[in-house]
CSV table of C-alpha atoms in Angstrom, one decimal:
chain,number,residue,atom,x,y,z
A,4,ASP,CA,97.4,158.7,43.9
A,5,GLY,CA,98.4,161.6,46.2
A,6,GLY,CA,100.7,164.2,44.8
A,7,ILE,CA,101.3,167.7,43.4
A,8,THR,CA,100.5,168.4,39.7
A,9,GLN,CA,101.8,171.3,37.7
A,10,SER,CA,100.6,172.1,34.2
A,11,PRO,CA,101.4,172.7,31.5
A,12,LYS,CA,104.8,171.1,31.2
A,13,TYR,CA,105.9,173.7,28.6
A,14,LEU,CA,104.4,177.1,28.1
A,15,PHE,CA,105.2,179.9,25.6
A,16,ARG,CA,104.5,183.5,26.2
A,17,LYS,CA,104.2,186.3,23.7
A,18,GLU,CA,105.3,189.9,24.5
A,19,GLY,CA,102.8,191.7,26.6
A,20,GLN,CA,100.9,188.6,27.5
A,21,ASN,CA,99.9,187.3,30.9
A,22,VAL,CA,100.1,183.6,31.4
A,23,THR,CA,99.0,181.4,34.3
A,24,LEU,CA,100.8,178.3,35.6
A,25,SER,CA,98.6,175.8,37.4
A,26,CYS,CA,99.6,174.0,40.6
A,27,GLU,CA,97.2,171.5,42.3
A,28,GLN,CA,97.8,169.2,45.3
A,29,ASN,CA,95.7,166.5,46.9
A,30,LEU,CA,98.0,166.0,49.9
A,31,ASN,CA,95.9,168.2,52.2
A,32,HIS,CA,98.9,170.5,52.8
A,33,ASP,CA,98.4,174.0,54.1
A,34,ALA,CA,101.6,175.5,52.9
A,35,MET,CA,102.5,175.9,49.2
A,36,TYR,CA,105.4,177.6,47.4
A,37,TRP,CA,106.4,178.9,44.0
A,38,TYR,CA,110.1,178.9,43.0
A,39,ARG,CA,111.9,180.0,39.8
A,40,GLN,CA,115.0,178.2,38.7
A,41,ASP,CA,117.3,179.6,36.0
A,42,PRO,CA,120.0,177.4,34.3
A,43,GLY,CA,122.8,176.5,36.7
A,44,GLN,CA,121.1,178.3,39.6
A,45,GLY,CA,119.2,177.4,42.7
A,46,LEU,CA,115.6,178.0,43.5
A,47,ARG,CA,114.5,181.5,44.1
A,48,LEU,CA,111.3,182.1,46.1
A,49,ILE,CA,108.5,184.0,44.3
A,50,TYR,CA,105.5,183.6,46.6
A,51,TYR,CA,104.4,181.3,49.4
A,52,SER,CA,101.2,180.7,51.2
A,53,GLN,CA,100.8,179.2,54.7
A,54,ILE,CA,97.1,179.0,54.6
A,55,VAL,CA,94.0,179.6,52.3
A,56,ASN,CA,93.4,183.2,51.4
A,57,ASP,CA,96.8,184.3,52.6
A,58,PHE,CA,100.1,184.6,50.8
A,59,GLN,CA,103.5,186.3,51.2
A,60,LYS,CA,106.0,187.7,48.7
A,61,GLY,CA,109.4,186.0,48.3
A,62,ASP,CA,112.6,187.4,47.0
A,63,ILE,CA,111.5,188.0,43.4
A,64,ALA,CA,107.7,188.7,43.5
A,65,GLU,CA,107.8,191.6,41.1
A,66,GLY,CA,106.0,190.8,37.8
A,67,TYR,CA,104.1,187.8,39.4
A,68,SER,CA,100.8,187.3,41.1
A,69,VAL,CA,99.2,184.4,42.9
A,70,SER,CA,95.9,183.5,44.5
A,71,ARG,CA,95.0,180.9,47.2
A,72,GLU,CA,91.2,180.6,47.1
A,73,LYS,CA,91.3,176.8,47.7
A,74,LYS,CA,93.6,174.7,49.8
A,75,GLU,CA,94.4,172.5,46.8
A,76,SER,CA,95.2,175.2,44.3
A,77,PHE,CA,98.0,177.8,44.1
A,78,PRO,CA,98.1,179.3,40.6
A,79,LEU,CA,100.9,181.6,39.5
A,80,THR,CA,100.3,184.3,36.9
A,81,VAL,CA,103.3,185.7,35.1
A,82,THR,CA,102.4,189.2,34.1
A,83,SER,CA,103.6,191.4,31.2
A,84,ALA,CA,105.6,193.3,33.9
A,85,GLN,CA,108.0,190.4,34.3
A,86,LYS,CA,110.5,191.3,31.6
A,87,ASN,CA,112.6,188.1,31.8
A,88,PRO,CA,110.2,185.3,32.5
A,89,THR,CA,112.1,182.5,30.7
A,90,ALA,CA,112.8,179.9,33.4
A,91,PHE,CA,111.8,176.6,35.0
A,92,TYR,CA,109.1,177.1,37.5
A,93,LEU,CA,108.6,174.7,40.4
A,94,CYS,CA,105.6,174.5,42.7
A,95,ALA,CA,105.8,172.7,46.1
A,96,SER,CA,103.6,172.0,49.1
A,97,ARG,CA,104.9,171.3,52.6
A,98,THR,CA,104.1,168.8,55.2
A,99,GLY,CA,105.1,168.2,58.8
A,100,GLN,CA,105.9,171.7,60.0
A,101,GLY,CA,108.6,171.7,62.6
A,102,SER,CA,108.9,168.0,62.8
A,103,THR,CA,111.2,165.3,61.5
A,104,ASN,CA,108.5,164.7,58.8
A,105,GLU,CA,108.9,168.1,57.4
A,106,LYS,CA,109.3,167.9,53.7
A,107,LEU,CA,108.6,169.8,50.5
A,108,PHE,CA,106.8,167.9,47.8
A,109,PHE,CA,107.6,169.3,44.4
A,110,GLY,CA,105.7,169.2,41.1
A,111,SER,CA,107.4,168.2,37.9
A,112,GLY,CA,107.8,171.8,36.9
A,113,THR,CA,106.8,174.1,34.0
A,114,GLN,CA,109.3,175.4,31.5
A,115,LEU,CA,108.2,178.9,30.4
A,116,SER,CA,109.8,180.5,27.3
A,117,VAL,CA,109.2,183.8,25.6
A,118,LEU,CA,108.4,183.8,21.8
B,11,GLN,CA,124.3,189.9,50.3
B,12,LYS,CA,122.2,186.8,49.6
B,13,GLU,CA,120.4,185.4,52.6
B,14,VAL,CA,121.8,181.9,51.8
B,15,GLU,CA,125.2,181.5,50.3
B,16,GLN,CA,126.3,178.2,48.7
B,17,ASP,CA,129.3,177.6,46.5
B,18,PRO,CA,127.9,176.4,43.1
B,19,GLY,CA,130.9,174.4,42.2
B,20,PRO,CA,131.1,172.3,40.1
B,21,LEU,CA,132.7,169.7,42.3
B,22,SER,CA,134.2,166.6,40.8
B,23,VAL,CA,135.5,163.7,43.0
B,24,PRO,CA,136.6,160.1,42.5
B,25,GLU,CA,134.4,157.3,43.6
B,26,GLY,CA,134.8,156.5,47.3
B,27,ALA,CA,135.8,160.1,48.3
B,28,ILE,CA,134.3,162.0,51.1
B,29,VAL,CA,132.3,165.0,49.9
B,30,SER,CA,131.8,168.2,51.9
B,31,LEU,CA,129.1,170.6,50.9
B,32,ASN,CA,128.5,173.9,52.8
B,33,CYS,CA,126.1,176.8,53.2
B,34,THR,CA,126.2,180.0,55.2
B,35,TYR,CA,123.3,182.2,56.0
B,36,SER,CA,122.7,185.6,57.4
B,37,ASN,CA,119.1,185.5,58.7
B,38,SER,CA,119.0,184.3,62.3
B,39,ALA,CA,115.3,183.7,61.9
B,40,PHE,CA,116.1,180.5,60.0
B,41,GLN,CA,115.3,177.6,62.4
B,42,TYR,CA,114.9,174.6,60.2
B,43,PHE,CA,117.6,173.3,57.9
B,44,MET,CA,117.4,170.8,55.0
B,45,TRP,CA,119.4,169.3,52.2
B,46,TYR,CA,117.7,168.5,48.9
B,47,ARG,CA,119.1,166.6,45.9
B,48,GLN,CA,118.1,167.5,42.4
B,49,TYR,CA,118.6,165.6,39.2
B,50,SER,CA,118.4,167.6,36.0
B,51,ARG,CA,115.0,169.2,35.3
B,52,LYS,CA,113.3,167.4,38.1
B,53,GLY,CA,111.8,168.6,41.4
B,54,PRO,CA,114.3,168.4,44.3
B,55,GLU,CA,114.0,165.5,46.8
B,56,LEU,CA,114.6,165.8,50.5
B,57,LEU,CA,117.8,164.2,51.8
B,58,MET,CA,118.2,165.4,55.3
B,59,TYR,CA,116.2,167.5,57.8
B,60,THR,CA,117.7,169.0,61.0
B,61,TYR,CA,116.4,171.5,63.5
B,62,SER,CA,119.0,171.8,66.3
B,63,SER,CA,122.7,172.5,66.2
B,64,GLY,CA,124.8,169.3,66.0
B,65,ASN,CA,125.1,166.3,63.7
B,66,LYS,CA,122.5,164.0,62.2
B,67,GLU,CA,123.5,160.9,60.4
B,68,ASP,CA,121.5,158.8,57.8
B,69,GLY,CA,123.5,156.1,56.1
B,70,ARG,CA,126.3,157.6,54.2
B,71,PHE,CA,125.0,161.2,54.8
B,72,THR,CA,125.7,163.4,57.7
B,73,ALA,CA,124.2,166.8,58.2
B,74,GLN,CA,125.8,169.3,60.5
B,75,VAL,CA,124.3,172.6,61.8
B,76,ASP,CA,126.1,175.3,63.7
B,77,LYS,CA,123.6,178.0,64.5
B,78,SER,CA,126.1,180.2,66.3
B,79,SER,CA,128.2,180.5,63.2
B,80,LYS,CA,125.2,180.3,60.8
B,81,TYR,CA,126.8,177.5,58.9
B,82,ILE,CA,125.5,174.1,57.7
B,83,SER,CA,127.2,171.2,56.1
B,84,LEU,CA,126.4,167.9,54.4
B,85,PHE,CA,129.0,165.2,54.3
B,86,ILE,CA,128.8,162.2,51.9
B,87,ARG,CA,131.0,159.2,52.7
B,88,ASP,CA,132.1,156.6,50.2
B,89,SER,CA,130.6,158.6,47.4
B,90,GLN,CA,129.1,156.7,44.5
B,91,PRO,CA,128.5,157.7,40.8
B,92,SER,CA,124.8,157.6,41.6
B,93,ASP,CA,125.4,160.5,44.0
B,94,SER,CA,126.1,162.8,41.0
B,95,ALA,CA,123.5,165.5,41.2
B,96,THR,CA,123.0,169.1,42.3
B,97,TYR,CA,122.7,169.5,46.1
B,98,LEU,CA,120.7,172.4,47.5
B,99,CYS,CA,120.7,173.6,51.1
B,100,ALA,CA,117.4,175.0,52.3
B,101,MET,CA,116.2,176.7,55.4
B,102,ARG,CA,113.0,177.9,56.8
B,103,THR,CA,111.7,180.5,59.3
B,104,ASN,CA,108.9,179.9,61.8
B,105,GLY,CA,106.7,182.0,59.5
B,106,GLY,CA,107.1,179.6,56.6
B,107,ASP,CA,109.6,181.6,54.5
B,108,MET,CA,111.7,178.9,52.9
B,109,ARG,CA,114.9,179.7,51.0
B,110,PHE,CA,117.3,177.7,49.0
B,111,GLY,CA,121.0,178.0,48.2
B,112,ALA,CA,122.3,178.2,44.7
B,113,GLY,CA,123.0,174.5,44.6
B,114,THR,CA,126.4,172.7,44.2
B,115,ARG,CA,126.7,170.5,41.2
B,116,LEU,CA,128.5,167.3,42.2
B,117,THR,CA,130.1,164.7,39.8
B,118,VAL,CA,131.4,161.4,41.2
B,119,LYS,CA,133.7,159.7,38.7
B,120,PRO,CA,134.0,155.9,38.6
């Protein structure tokens, strides 16, 4: 089964703790994205990566870090510097750049809450 | 000013109505335009993809892009209760930077 998998589904963070959200895809997509969604709001871009070993900051990168050591994996670390991390986090990969097949495939999301 | 502006609604219409959803943007580097539909606490799903200015039709859905005005629209004809969801516009630069609007929450009442 091809797809994009996020884990865990629910995550709790204590004050001052770093936590890492996993995102794995077996779709052979080059581009991957992390978005944050707050209640009643759209998706805000945290980081994106067009290719292995390269990534770019989005609108709200402060307090977050990423790595892209493998094509299949794009983990997101929420650091203690992120003061308001409670949100729904969505990872996506993209196919078909610049063609009518272009599409983002989303994972099922991780709900992060602060204890 | 946000790069992508979308009226969050909520929008409530009777079944069978024509729905018009809109987004404006400020960054002329956006070249690719999409509409996604999201049901509560799920990942969004692609509805429409357009590249050039003009109209694109797919069943009851029509996407419209006006690059000169930096304005995109999605029209839903003969709306159904199953169309009730949040609709997000999205747009991408050549460099891969992909941004979403705030999403418009639509309810279609039987």
